[in-house]
XYZ file of C-alpha atoms in Angstrom:
752
model
C 48.725 33.965 29.661
C 45.628 32.014 28.650
C 44.263 34.980 26.716
C 47.581 35.317 24.849
C 47.500 31.660 23.815
C 43.867 32.008 22.755
C 44.626 35.095 20.689
C 47.610 33.373 19.053
C 45.431 30.376 18.256
C 42.793 32.551 16.609
C 45.383 34.405 14.534
C 46.954 31.105 13.465
C 43.560 29.749 12.429
C 42.879 32.881 10.386
C 46.288 32.602 8.697
C 45.770 28.958 7.751
C 42.235 29.655 6.570
C 43.366 32.581 4.436
C 45.663 30.282 2.479
C 42.703 28.308 1.168
C 41.421 29.682 -2.168
C 38.474 32.043 -2.135
C 36.155 33.280 -4.831
C 38.358 36.333 -5.391
C 41.682 34.473 -5.507
C 43.660 34.391 -8.709
C 43.793 31.007 -10.350
C 47.087 31.464 -12.177
C 48.048 33.310 -15.348
C 44.496 33.187 -16.711
C 43.016 34.949 -13.691
C 42.864 38.340 -15.389
C 41.150 36.830 -18.414
C 38.649 35.056 -16.160
C 37.890 38.336 -14.389
C 37.350 40.084 -17.707
C 35.158 37.203 -18.804
C 33.011 37.562 -15.696
C 32.347 41.200 -16.474
C 31.878 40.418 -20.138
C 29.188 37.922 -19.313
C 27.389 40.601 -17.334
C 26.915 42.680 -20.444
C 24.417 41.987 -23.158
C 26.362 41.085 -26.199
C 26.898 37.347 -26.350
C 26.633 37.184 -22.611
C 25.330 34.661 -20.143
C 23.782 37.263 -17.844
C 21.741 40.397 -18.134
C 20.180 42.790 -15.659
C 16.419 42.847 -15.290
C 14.107 45.845 -15.550
C 12.148 45.788 -12.305
C 11.438 49.480 -12.789
C 8.263 50.336 -14.703
C 9.150 52.152 -17.931
C 6.502 54.882 -17.887
C 6.945 56.034 -21.476
C 4.207 57.355 -23.732
C 3.502 53.921 -25.181
C 3.057 52.480 -21.683
C 0.725 55.260 -20.582
C -1.350 54.945 -23.723
C -1.537 51.217 -23.178
C -2.606 51.675 -19.546
C -5.247 54.246 -20.489
C -7.020 51.629 -22.592
C -7.454 49.342 -19.605
C -10.516 49.764 -17.433
C -11.612 48.493 -14.034
C -12.677 45.173 -15.544
C -9.144 44.522 -16.749
C -7.731 45.352 -13.310
C -10.089 42.810 -11.729
C -9.098 40.238 -14.340
C -5.416 40.990 -13.647
C -5.844 40.336 -9.914
C -7.835 37.134 -10.486
C -5.198 35.780 -12.873
C -2.457 36.479 -10.332
C -4.221 34.336 -7.754
C -5.008 31.716 -10.389
C -1.338 31.514 -11.287
C -0.451 31.162 -7.610
C -2.835 28.198 -7.517
C -1.362 26.642 -10.676
C 2.204 27.119 -9.416
C 1.329 25.265 -6.221
C -0.375 22.434 -8.086
C 2.392 22.100 -10.675
C 5.230 22.170 -8.150
C 3.426 19.746 -5.858
C 2.893 17.197 -8.608
C 6.483 17.635 -9.816
C 7.726 16.868 -6.296
C 5.464 13.819 -6.030
C 6.681 12.545 -9.410
C 10.337 12.972 -8.445
C 9.825 11.263 -5.081
C 7.922 8.387 -6.657
C 10.610 7.846 -9.273
C 13.544 8.110 -6.843
C 12.000 5.802 -4.241
C 10.958 3.197 -6.803
C 14.298 3.214 -8.613
C 16.032 2.876 -5.256
C 13.644 0.145 -4.186
C 14.162 -1.871 -7.358
C 17.911 -1.378 -7.088
C 18.110 -2.603 -3.499
C 15.680 -5.474 -4.135
C 17.710 -6.714 -7.075
C 20.980 -6.324 -5.180
C 19.749 -8.157 -2.081
C 18.339 -10.961 -4.210
C 21.585 -11.509 -6.121
C 23.868 -11.014 -3.136
C 22.401 -14.113 -1.497
C 24.109 -16.193 -4.186
C 27.143 -14.113 -5.060
C 28.404 -11.121 -3.161
C 30.536 -9.939 -6.085
C 27.673 -10.259 -8.593
C 25.320 -8.353 -6.288
C 27.856 -5.603 -5.768
C 28.457 -5.403 -9.530
C 24.729 -5.078 -10.230
C 24.480 -2.349 -7.591
C 27.341 -0.403 -9.187
C 25.965 -0.800 -12.722
C 22.481 0.408 -11.763
C 23.922 3.433 -10.004
C 26.199 4.204 -12.929
C 23.278 3.915 -15.333
C 21.153 6.337 -13.330
C 23.978 8.829 -12.795
C 25.129 8.745 -16.417
C 21.540 9.283 -17.586
C 21.450 12.418 -15.458
C 24.825 13.578 -16.796
C 23.688 12.989 -20.389
C 20.512 15.017 -19.858
C 22.447 17.933 -18.386
C 25.358 18.009 -20.826
C 23.354 17.430 -24.026
C 19.922 18.854 -23.326
C 19.765 21.302 -20.406
C 23.158 22.643 -19.204
C 21.421 25.292 -17.084
C 19.849 22.531 -14.964
C 23.178 21.593 -13.362
C 23.656 22.268 -9.660
C 20.986 23.255 -7.187
C 19.853 26.321 -9.121
C 19.350 28.340 -5.940
C 22.272 30.761 -6.599
C 20.889 31.497 -10.071
C 17.329 31.972 -8.790
C 18.619 34.164 -5.985
C 20.432 36.219 -8.614
C 17.237 36.461 -10.706
C 15.262 37.814 -7.767
C 18.190 40.157 -7.063
C 17.939 41.570 -10.573
C 20.286 39.372 -12.665
C 18.922 37.056 -15.346
C 21.180 34.113 -16.229
C 20.264 32.917 -19.689
C 18.603 29.529 -19.815
C 17.807 29.024 -16.119
C 14.009 29.330 -16.482
C 13.410 27.669 -19.848
C 11.157 24.684 -20.482
C 14.057 22.375 -21.295
C 15.699 23.410 -18.025
C 12.543 22.372 -16.179
C 12.511 18.978 -17.902
C 16.239 18.498 -17.337
C 15.900 19.436 -13.676
C 13.143 16.909 -13.022
C 14.628 13.919 -14.840
C 18.205 14.835 -13.957
C 17.286 14.898 -10.260
C 15.751 11.454 -10.541
C 18.952 10.037 -12.013
C 21.404 11.749 -9.665
C 19.506 11.116 -6.432
C 18.341 7.640 -7.438
C 21.923 6.835 -8.411
C 23.053 7.252 -4.814
C 25.134 10.416 -5.160
C 25.751 12.418 -1.995
C 23.240 15.114 -2.883
C 19.545 15.832 -2.511
C 16.539 16.856 -4.569
C 15.447 19.768 -2.381
C 17.506 22.507 -4.059
C 16.469 21.359 -7.561
C 12.832 21.462 -6.440
C 13.232 25.173 -5.674
C 14.549 25.643 -9.215
C 11.701 23.501 -10.559
C 9.076 25.663 -8.856
C 10.731 28.809 -10.236
C 10.719 27.371 -13.779
C 7.034 26.467 -13.547
C 6.217 29.967 -12.288
C 8.230 31.664 -15.041
C 6.691 29.571 -17.810
C 3.209 30.380 -16.563
C 4.081 34.065 -16.350
C 5.124 34.275 -19.997
C 2.323 32.068 -21.269
C 4.328 28.889 -21.876
C 7.174 27.989 -24.228
C 7.291 29.318 -27.792
C 10.062 26.970 -28.956
C 8.110 23.828 -28.083
C 4.745 25.280 -29.194
C 3.336 25.137 -25.680
C 1.959 28.647 -25.468
C -1.410 30.196 -24.690
C -2.342 33.802 -25.467
C -4.726 34.161 -22.537
C -1.854 33.446 -20.147
C 0.285 36.257 -21.573
C -0.889 38.927 -19.176
C 2.270 39.596 -17.172
C 4.377 41.808 -19.389
C 7.016 43.074 -16.966
C 9.950 41.618 -15.080
C 8.363 42.899 -11.862
C 5.283 40.667 -12.247
C 7.418 37.683 -13.186
C 9.604 38.294 -10.153
C 6.562 37.879 -7.907
C 5.631 34.616 -9.633
C 9.167 33.237 -9.361
C 9.138 34.079 -5.645
C 5.953 32.010 -5.293
C 7.673 29.185 -7.177
C 10.678 29.215 -4.830
C 8.447 28.979 -1.767
C 6.450 26.208 -3.411
C 9.641 24.244 -4.090
C 10.714 24.299 -0.436
C 7.182 23.519 0.727
C 7.067 20.510 -1.594
C 10.572 19.296 -0.783
C 10.188 19.310 2.998
C 6.389 19.319 3.198
C 6.893 22.494 5.208
C 4.600 25.245 3.860
C 5.451 27.860 6.489
C 9.140 27.121 6.078
C 8.744 27.677 2.329
C 7.335 31.158 2.873
C 10.126 32.098 5.269
C 12.775 30.617 2.953
C 11.606 32.851 0.122
C 11.592 35.854 2.449
C 14.948 35.233 4.131
C 17.136 33.529 1.581
C 16.251 34.247 -2.049
C 14.225 37.406 -2.537
C 15.595 40.947 -2.278
C 12.226 42.693 -2.388
C 9.084 41.950 -0.405
C 5.643 43.383 0.240
C 2.504 42.305 2.069
C 0.484 41.438 -1.061
C 3.253 39.118 -2.201
C 3.292 37.493 1.237
C -0.354 36.516 0.849
C 0.172 34.924 -2.554
C 3.309 33.085 -1.449
C 1.473 31.773 1.595
C -1.447 30.664 -0.575
C 0.893 28.891 -3.015
C 2.629 27.004 -0.186
C -0.730 25.980 1.259
C -1.779 24.601 -2.143
C 1.442 22.581 -2.308
C 0.723 21.159 1.134
C -2.740 20.041 0.049
C -1.439 18.476 -3.183
C 1.365 16.565 -1.461
C -0.934 15.449 1.344
C -3.496 14.159 -1.168
C -0.797 12.266 -3.060
C 0.449 10.691 0.163
C -3.072 9.572 1.063
C -3.422 7.981 -2.357
C -0.145 6.131 -1.869
C -1.451 4.509 1.310
C -3.430 2.143 -0.901
C -0.160 0.593 -2.113
C -0.377 1.993 -5.645
C 2.963 3.796 -5.390
C 5.250 0.774 -5.438
C 8.205 1.145 -3.091
C 7.109 4.664 -2.171
C 5.762 4.714 1.376
C 2.570 6.373 2.564
C 4.476 9.158 4.326
C 2.875 12.440 5.279
C 3.827 16.031 5.909
C 6.357 15.065 8.552
C 9.353 13.358 6.975
C 11.227 12.468 10.152
C 8.732 12.445 12.998
C 10.489 12.535 16.376
C 7.535 13.791 18.373
C 7.827 10.761 20.646
C 11.462 11.433 21.520
C 13.086 13.447 24.284
C 10.502 15.597 26.056
C 12.740 17.624 28.363
C 16.332 18.718 28.705
C 18.466 19.947 31.574
C 20.631 23.021 31.928
C 23.717 20.823 31.848
C 22.946 19.762 28.287
C 23.235 23.311 26.936
C 27.040 23.083 26.863
C 27.240 20.027 24.579
C 24.453 21.520 22.465
C 26.458 24.721 22.062
C 29.464 22.581 21.151
C 27.334 21.027 18.406
C 26.703 24.531 17.098
C 30.436 25.285 17.071
C 31.169 22.020 15.254
C 28.445 22.808 12.732
C 29.859 26.261 12.092
C 33.399 24.943 11.609
C 32.437 22.014 9.392
C 29.964 24.145 7.437
C 32.519 26.865 6.745
C 35.113 24.248 5.802
C 32.567 22.590 3.525
C 31.906 25.887 1.730
C 35.608 26.537 1.271
C 36.428 23.040 0.034
C 33.495 22.925 -2.396
C 34.693 26.232 -3.788
C 38.205 24.806 -4.204
C 36.957 21.566 -5.792
C 34.664 23.431 -8.186
C 37.503 25.664 -9.390
C 39.857 22.696 -9.636
C 37.288 20.657 -11.575
C 37.264 23.269 -14.305
C 40.786 22.257 -15.275
C 41.057 18.654 -14.124
C 38.650 15.769 -13.650
C 39.542 12.520 -11.915
C 37.050 9.781 -11.294
C 37.630 7.464 -8.401
C 35.536 4.610 -7.073
C 35.367 2.885 -3.717
C 33.710 -0.165 -2.194
C 31.664 -0.405 0.963
C 31.858 -3.920 2.313
C 29.346 -5.234 4.834
C 28.528 -8.729 6.082
C 26.926 -10.314 9.124
C 27.792 -13.620 10.739
C 24.293 -14.431 12.012
C 20.764 -13.882 10.761
C 19.801 -11.597 13.659
C 22.848 -9.379 13.319
C 22.966 -6.151 11.379
C 25.723 -3.896 10.143
C 25.095 -0.392 11.470
C 27.334 1.194 8.830
C 25.433 -0.575 6.042
C 22.088 0.674 7.387
C 23.288 4.209 6.660
C 25.178 3.647 3.426
C 22.992 0.997 1.834
C 19.754 2.952 2.140
C 18.021 5.999 0.758
C 19.012 9.247 2.397
C 15.510 9.818 3.768
C 15.470 6.414 5.471
C 19.022 6.837 6.755
C 18.117 10.177 8.346
C 14.988 8.653 9.825
C 17.173 6.016 11.495
C 19.632 8.605 12.807
C 16.788 10.709 14.214
C 15.049 7.716 15.791
C 14.288 7.769 19.520
C 14.616 4.984 22.087
C 17.444 3.459 20.040
C 20.453 3.462 22.354
C 23.597 1.750 21.081
C 22.061 1.273 17.624
C 25.182 2.755 16.071
C 28.772 2.442 17.146
C 31.017 5.483 17.351
C 33.428 3.891 14.857
C 30.676 3.432 12.261
C 29.360 6.964 12.673
C 32.841 8.456 12.436
C 33.638 6.359 9.350
C 30.420 7.423 7.657
C 30.968 11.072 8.590
C 34.425 11.205 7.013
C 33.397 9.306 3.878
C 30.071 11.070 3.260
C 31.520 14.492 4.022
C 34.248 13.877 1.461
C 31.784 12.517 -1.105
C 29.472 15.496 -0.639
C 32.348 17.910 -1.242
C 33.432 16.112 -4.410
C 29.884 15.623 -5.726
C 28.659 19.176 -5.239
C 29.260 21.176 -8.408
C 29.185 18.255 -10.852
C 27.092 18.328 -14.025
C 23.943 16.981 -12.385
C 21.068 18.616 -10.484
C 22.329 18.717 -6.920
C 20.754 19.892 -3.692
C 22.643 20.255 -0.436
C 19.841 20.229 2.144
C 19.548 16.481 2.704
C 23.309 15.760 2.473
C 23.804 18.532 5.021
C 21.237 16.906 7.289
C 23.015 13.567 6.851
C 26.382 15.033 7.829
C 25.056 17.026 10.755
C 22.909 14.235 12.166
C 25.926 11.907 12.123
C 28.207 14.028 14.291
C 25.203 15.157 16.320
C 24.441 11.564 17.215
C 28.102 11.073 18.080
C 27.901 13.937 20.573
C 24.633 12.504 21.888
C 26.319 9.165 22.556
C 29.006 10.873 24.652
C 26.381 12.926 26.523
C 24.420 9.771 27.379
C 27.567 8.070 28.567
C 28.798 11.081 30.558
C 25.563 12.185 32.234
C 24.166 8.634 32.557
C 20.594 9.876 32.179
C 17.941 7.730 30.554
C 15.845 10.637 29.258
C 18.624 11.901 26.960
C 17.928 10.844 23.372
C 20.697 10.417 20.827
C 18.183 11.249 18.084
C 17.617 14.696 19.596
C 21.298 15.488 19.268
C 21.227 14.151 15.704
C 18.513 16.691 14.888
C 20.486 19.514 16.496
C 23.592 18.454 14.588
C 21.656 18.577 11.317
C 20.417 22.079 12.098
C 23.912 23.222 13.075
C 25.555 22.030 9.869
C 22.907 23.646 7.660
C 23.226 26.847 9.666
C 27.012 26.783 9.414
C 26.933 26.094 5.665
C 23.895 27.949 4.307
C 23.684 30.590 7.085
C 19.891 30.498 7.254
C 18.235 31.054 10.629
C 14.500 31.730 10.824
C 13.367 29.726 7.801
C 15.663 26.811 8.625
C 14.447 26.770 12.207
C 10.813 26.530 11.083
C 11.637 23.893 8.465
C 13.367 21.693 11.047
C 10.389 21.984 13.383
C 7.895 21.187 10.613
C 9.724 18.140 9.287
C 10.293 16.649 12.771
C 6.932 17.509 14.377
C 8.549 18.480 17.678
C 7.912 22.043 18.774
C 9.548 21.473 22.172
C 12.978 21.467 20.558
C 12.491 24.929 19.046
C 14.668 26.780 21.639
C 17.485 24.278 21.186
C 17.340 24.524 17.406
C 17.486 28.312 17.700
C 20.523 28.028 19.969
C 22.577 25.809 17.676
C 21.593 27.847 14.600
C 22.743 31.094 16.169
C 26.025 29.579 17.330
C 26.774 27.804 14.046
C 25.943 30.869 11.933
C 28.133 33.112 14.111
C 31.054 30.674 13.855
C 30.618 30.221 10.104
C 30.381 33.963 9.433
C 33.735 34.375 11.172
C 35.434 32.480 8.329
C 33.525 33.021 5.076
C 30.172 33.670 3.418
C 27.281 31.261 2.986
C 27.285 28.417 0.477
C 24.902 30.018 -2.025
C 26.629 33.394 -1.876
C 30.009 31.796 -2.575
C 28.637 29.700 -5.425
C 26.928 32.747 -6.927
C 30.199 34.648 -6.713
C 32.032 31.768 -8.361
C 29.507 31.760 -11.216
C 29.975 35.482 -11.724
C 26.443 36.401 -10.602
C 26.698 40.002 -9.347
C 24.503 39.763 -6.266
C 23.790 42.923 -4.315
C 23.823 41.991 -0.649
C 21.543 43.590 1.899
C 24.112 46.120 3.104
C 26.678 48.208 1.199
C 30.369 47.818 1.889
C 32.001 50.160 4.357
C 34.218 51.838 1.746
C 31.119 52.958 -0.182
C 30.325 55.476 2.546
C 33.502 57.352 1.649
C 32.877 57.349 -2.120
C 30.553 59.511 -4.166
C 28.436 58.548 -7.135
C 30.678 60.601 -9.418
C 33.765 58.713 -8.273
C 32.081 55.377 -8.938
C 31.319 56.187 -12.574
C 34.240 58.453 -13.436
C 35.782 55.874 -15.800
C 32.589 55.382 -17.778
C 31.974 56.851 -21.194
C 28.377 58.032 -21.519
C 26.852 57.297 -24.939
C 23.764 59.398 -25.709
C 21.150 59.513 -28.453
C 19.347 62.560 -29.761
C 15.570 62.468 -29.697
C 15.461 62.407 -33.497
C 18.228 60.058 -34.573
C 19.220 58.519 -37.870
C 18.751 54.747 -38.098
C 22.348 54.312 -39.251
C 23.591 56.034 -36.090
C 21.544 53.697 -33.895
C 22.956 50.638 -35.664
C 26.497 51.964 -35.356
C 26.183 52.642 -31.628
C 24.590 49.269 -30.885
C 27.322 47.444 -32.774
C 30.155 49.349 -31.122
C 28.792 49.348 -27.556
C 27.372 46.704 -25.259
C 25.450 49.094 -23.009
C 21.851 48.197 -22.218
C 20.606 51.738 -21.636
C 21.276 55.085 -23.311
C 20.382 58.620 -22.183
C 18.310 60.559 -24.713
C 18.877 64.304 -25.109
C 16.901 67.003 -26.876
C 18.597 70.011 -28.456
C 16.609 73.208 -27.884
C 16.638 76.201 -30.291
C 18.468 78.336 -27.718
C 21.373 75.893 -27.700
C 20.433 74.078 -24.483
C 20.727 70.301 -24.262
C 18.169 68.638 -22.030
C 18.169 65.044 -20.885
C 14.633 63.861 -21.609
C 14.850 60.179 -20.640
C 16.406 56.753 -21.021
C 15.982 54.300 -23.902
C 16.728 50.603 -23.470
C 18.790 48.589 -25.916
C 16.077 45.932 -26.151
C 13.501 48.582 -27.128
C 15.779 49.948 -29.839
C 16.187 46.469 -31.285
C 12.406 46.019 -31.394
C 12.011 49.337 -33.208
C 14.739 48.462 -35.700
C 13.244 45.077 -36.409
C 9.659 46.304 -36.856
C 10.637 49.336 -39.031
C 7.098 50.761 -38.715
C 8.321 53.887 -36.883
C 10.909 54.914 -39.459
C 10.291 58.388 -40.934
C 11.762 60.463 -43.722
C 11.995 63.805 -41.930
C 14.141 64.660 -38.878
C 11.192 66.206 -37.028
C 9.115 64.994 -34.047
C 6.416 62.483 -34.868
C 2.779 62.418 -33.772
C 2.743 60.619 -30.413
C -0.815 59.443 -30.885
C -1.432 56.019 -32.317
C 1.669 54.315 -30.937
C -0.469 51.494 -29.514
C -1.905 50.895 -32.981
C 1.551 50.195 -34.357
C 2.861 48.122 -31.436
C 1.579 45.739 -28.826
C 3.077 46.423 -25.441
C 4.133 42.764 -25.274
C 6.419 43.365 -28.266
C 8.877 45.097 -25.942
C 8.893 42.293 -23.352
C 11.890 39.961 -23.428
C 11.074 36.317 -22.586
C 12.549 35.213 -19.291
C 16.032 33.642 -19.393
C 16.351 34.165 -23.137
C 19.118 36.068 -24.875
C 16.612 38.284 -26.629
C 17.254 40.023 -29.918
C 20.725 40.840 -31.210
C 21.803 43.629 -33.541
C 23.514 41.016 -35.723
C 20.126 39.398 -36.402
C 18.597 42.592 -37.812
C 19.126 43.343 -41.495
C 18.405 46.784 -42.906
C 18.655 48.060 -46.470
C 20.812 51.045 -47.330
C 17.830 53.326 -47.904
C 16.381 52.300 -44.516
C 19.596 53.299 -42.793
C 19.117 56.851 -44.081
C 15.710 57.201 -42.392
C 15.044 58.724 -38.958
C 13.463 57.535 -35.733
C 11.775 59.586 -33.011
C 12.607 57.992 -29.648
C 10.250 60.137 -27.541
C 7.271 57.700 -27.440
C 9.457 54.819 -26.300
C 11.905 56.282 -23.803
C 11.498 56.346 -20.041
C 10.883 60.046 -19.299
C 11.370 59.734 -15.541
C 14.438 57.623 -14.745
C 15.865 57.717 -11.251
C 18.446 60.476 -10.797
C 21.003 61.135 -8.053
C 23.328 64.107 -7.546
C 26.968 63.531 -8.252
C 28.056 64.028 -4.632
C 25.651 61.482 -3.133
C 27.491 58.757 -1.237
C 27.808 55.446 -3.036
C 26.243 53.717 -0.023
C 22.999 55.662 -0.499
C 23.057 54.910 -4.217
C 23.571 51.220 -3.394
C 20.546 51.125 -1.081
C 18.400 52.962 -3.624
C 19.490 50.658 -6.429
C 18.870 47.443 -4.497
C 15.683 48.309 -2.676
C 13.929 49.602 -5.779
C 15.283 46.878 -8.057
C 16.763 49.347 -10.543
C 18.870 48.738 -13.603
C 20.134 52.263 -14.311
C 20.565 55.457 -12.303
C 21.524 58.813 -13.822
C 24.297 60.732 -12.062
C 23.986 64.474 -12.727
C 25.449 67.729 -11.366
C 23.738 69.175 -8.336
C 20.741 71.325 -9.395
C 20.508 74.979 -8.469
C 16.736 75.293 -7.972
C 13.903 73.413 -6.227
C 10.464 73.453 -7.861
C 8.618 71.831 -4.969
C 8.772 69.893 -1.742
C 6.873 66.705 -0.864
C 6.384 65.484 2.687
C 4.904 62.265 4.017
C 1.396 63.666 4.376
C 1.408 64.719 0.725
C 1.707 61.064 -0.271
C -1.295 59.986 1.833
C -3.988 61.142 -0.575
C -7.209 59.551 -1.691
C -9.649 60.386 -4.428
C -12.927 61.889 -3.188
C -16.306 62.042 -4.907
C -15.070 64.982 -6.910
C -12.352 63.449 -9.041
C -10.688 66.840 -9.384
C -10.218 67.169 -5.626
C -7.595 65.282 -3.641
C -8.236 64.793 0.042
C -5.707 63.901 2.709
C -6.312 60.697 4.660
C -5.003 62.137 7.922
C -7.981 63.045 10.138
C -6.031 65.759 11.914
C -5.104 67.462 8.681
C -8.577 66.884 7.281
C -10.052 68.615 10.330
C -7.836 71.621 9.837
C -8.290 71.848 6.052
C -11.601 70.187 5.093
C -11.789 69.222 1.388
C -8.808 71.417 0.628
C -6.959 70.724 -2.553
C -3.402 69.532 -2.309
C -1.307 72.282 -3.840
C 2.449 72.264 -4.275
C 4.233 75.566 -3.986
C 5.967 76.269 -7.244
C 9.037 78.391 -7.532
C 11.082 79.614 -10.451
C 12.082 77.016 -13.002
C 15.634 75.743 -12.454
C 18.391 77.130 -14.567
C 20.256 73.794 -14.753
C 19.382 72.151 -18.071
C 19.709 68.569 -16.850
C 17.526 68.244 -13.808
C 14.705 69.732 -11.769
C 15.140 68.576 -8.193
C 12.321 67.194 -6.091
C 13.189 66.733 -2.422
C 11.376 63.866 -0.688
C 11.502 63.821 3.077
C 9.662 62.224 5.966
């Protein structure tokens, strides 16, 4: 009987939850147009998003360019990478210090002026408080709407999309960086229910991207010696360092920053990148620590001396009993439910705000009858978020807050956070999430103290666990969030409890919907590729996935007019290139990118009169490799911006030096799940789907990939000692068989 009621309750909850709007729900008659618009923005022409080329285009021009670089250049390349990691840490650290200084001083001046005036007139003091907040918030709104629209929101969904292979135009520009910094100061200083931690992640990514491309051309802040990273792959590594630096600066948690970049934002990771990310976070820690030490002299105004630990509770509860695990698990369940509800309601409000906008205001009244009295609700509301959290986390403070005040604040702040998130200001959700979670966590702690009647139970401990549970239920982070909470509270003894509530809250939240950043990315039309393919993909083939596509090809020698016509009539970003042999065969010889074609059309130096192959030598003399690199977050060149005379349209262009001769290829009957994993793990932009080949020209095993160059550069020696003992100094030879008859592909089987 009990199980039947429980099952009915779960089904009812699912039914009610399903009636709330999701990212895929239709929004009325315009839903089809919105869906088409999402896919339109994913294409190149006039779009807001474009895929990135994390694959190295190994064309003839690239190989010629690489051949000119010696060992000295490789050493310089490595040194500059580490130098940039250092500069990213320094820049992000100082940006965080500047934002904190500005927010704390604006808040301090605001509260000082309000308290001074309120002694004479409560209404006048309240009016001054409202006007200062409105001024700060409207300054942030003005910056975002008129100067840097891409700086709105936290920026984490966009950065996560960038590291996943999707570039949203404008998110990493210099004006976005400026708008993010000053917009965060206005929105957070203005008392909105949001934080500066998410924007700091975006700030670090902007700093990293600007360094990677040598500065900003539009604002004449550019240096040629910094323009060394000429691929999206190198810039991806720098942006990853910037994301970790942003978290390290926001929470003063360097290890948490590294794990955040690994767990939450990046889709591709390797050990060398781990070292640079760790180094960048360590630099941020040193910069922030030095700034805090300087502030101890009183030169920072209202900004306190601080330190790495924002909310130190190391002197709180030292032990816990087995009986407390039940209420702690309940905190995790509450966090999962409230976090999932928060994600769903913010999604609903954001979609509703696109059509309607209502502004409402409310007053928070507080007064005390005697000088030694205090209003516990006012100590949370009428304070900076950092100080309010510090009070909620405080130890040895029994009965400091009443249950009525905490419940009132929870309902009001939860509602304000839902309404505020998604507005046209830089908005982070870390600190508001900590505020919400610590409030209901302290409520549970009050009941535990009253029920168990034990003096060693701290309400602040439960506030910390509540904060972790809400963030876990909303953002669905586990490892990185656990480390961040330990670093910012300086209490390693609570690590098992934090792990418990995070696991429970994430499990409960995942039962209802996806994480906050995934839902916001989906709402913005960012096509994120999650870590695992969908189940239906295992029953689909690659041919079935692309059966509705029309393949547009170029010949190796193509007339300029034909290129212009295809680019104007199609929005594809990549085109197969075929070569017509004298015997009538048509061979696919590579892939040419739209951006490379536009560069060739604009330069005109490769145009030729005859429809015959050109001399491949000397390509590097006509082009710099950086000419083919699109600046990060820019729209790049457009075919409408290129003007050609009639006689130029009749000329020819040989695409062979500029195409990618070795694109990734899959057989048509490969499962879509395997294609998905290949696409995501390698960071690809295009994959050719071809008929299954009829011949194999060779076979590579794992040991064939473990080769090293010996003293004789013409001899390749296996690293395996067992193989080396059997075949000393034997050349690696692949067994060749008859050339394949299929004109499109020679298959190479790679196995373990």
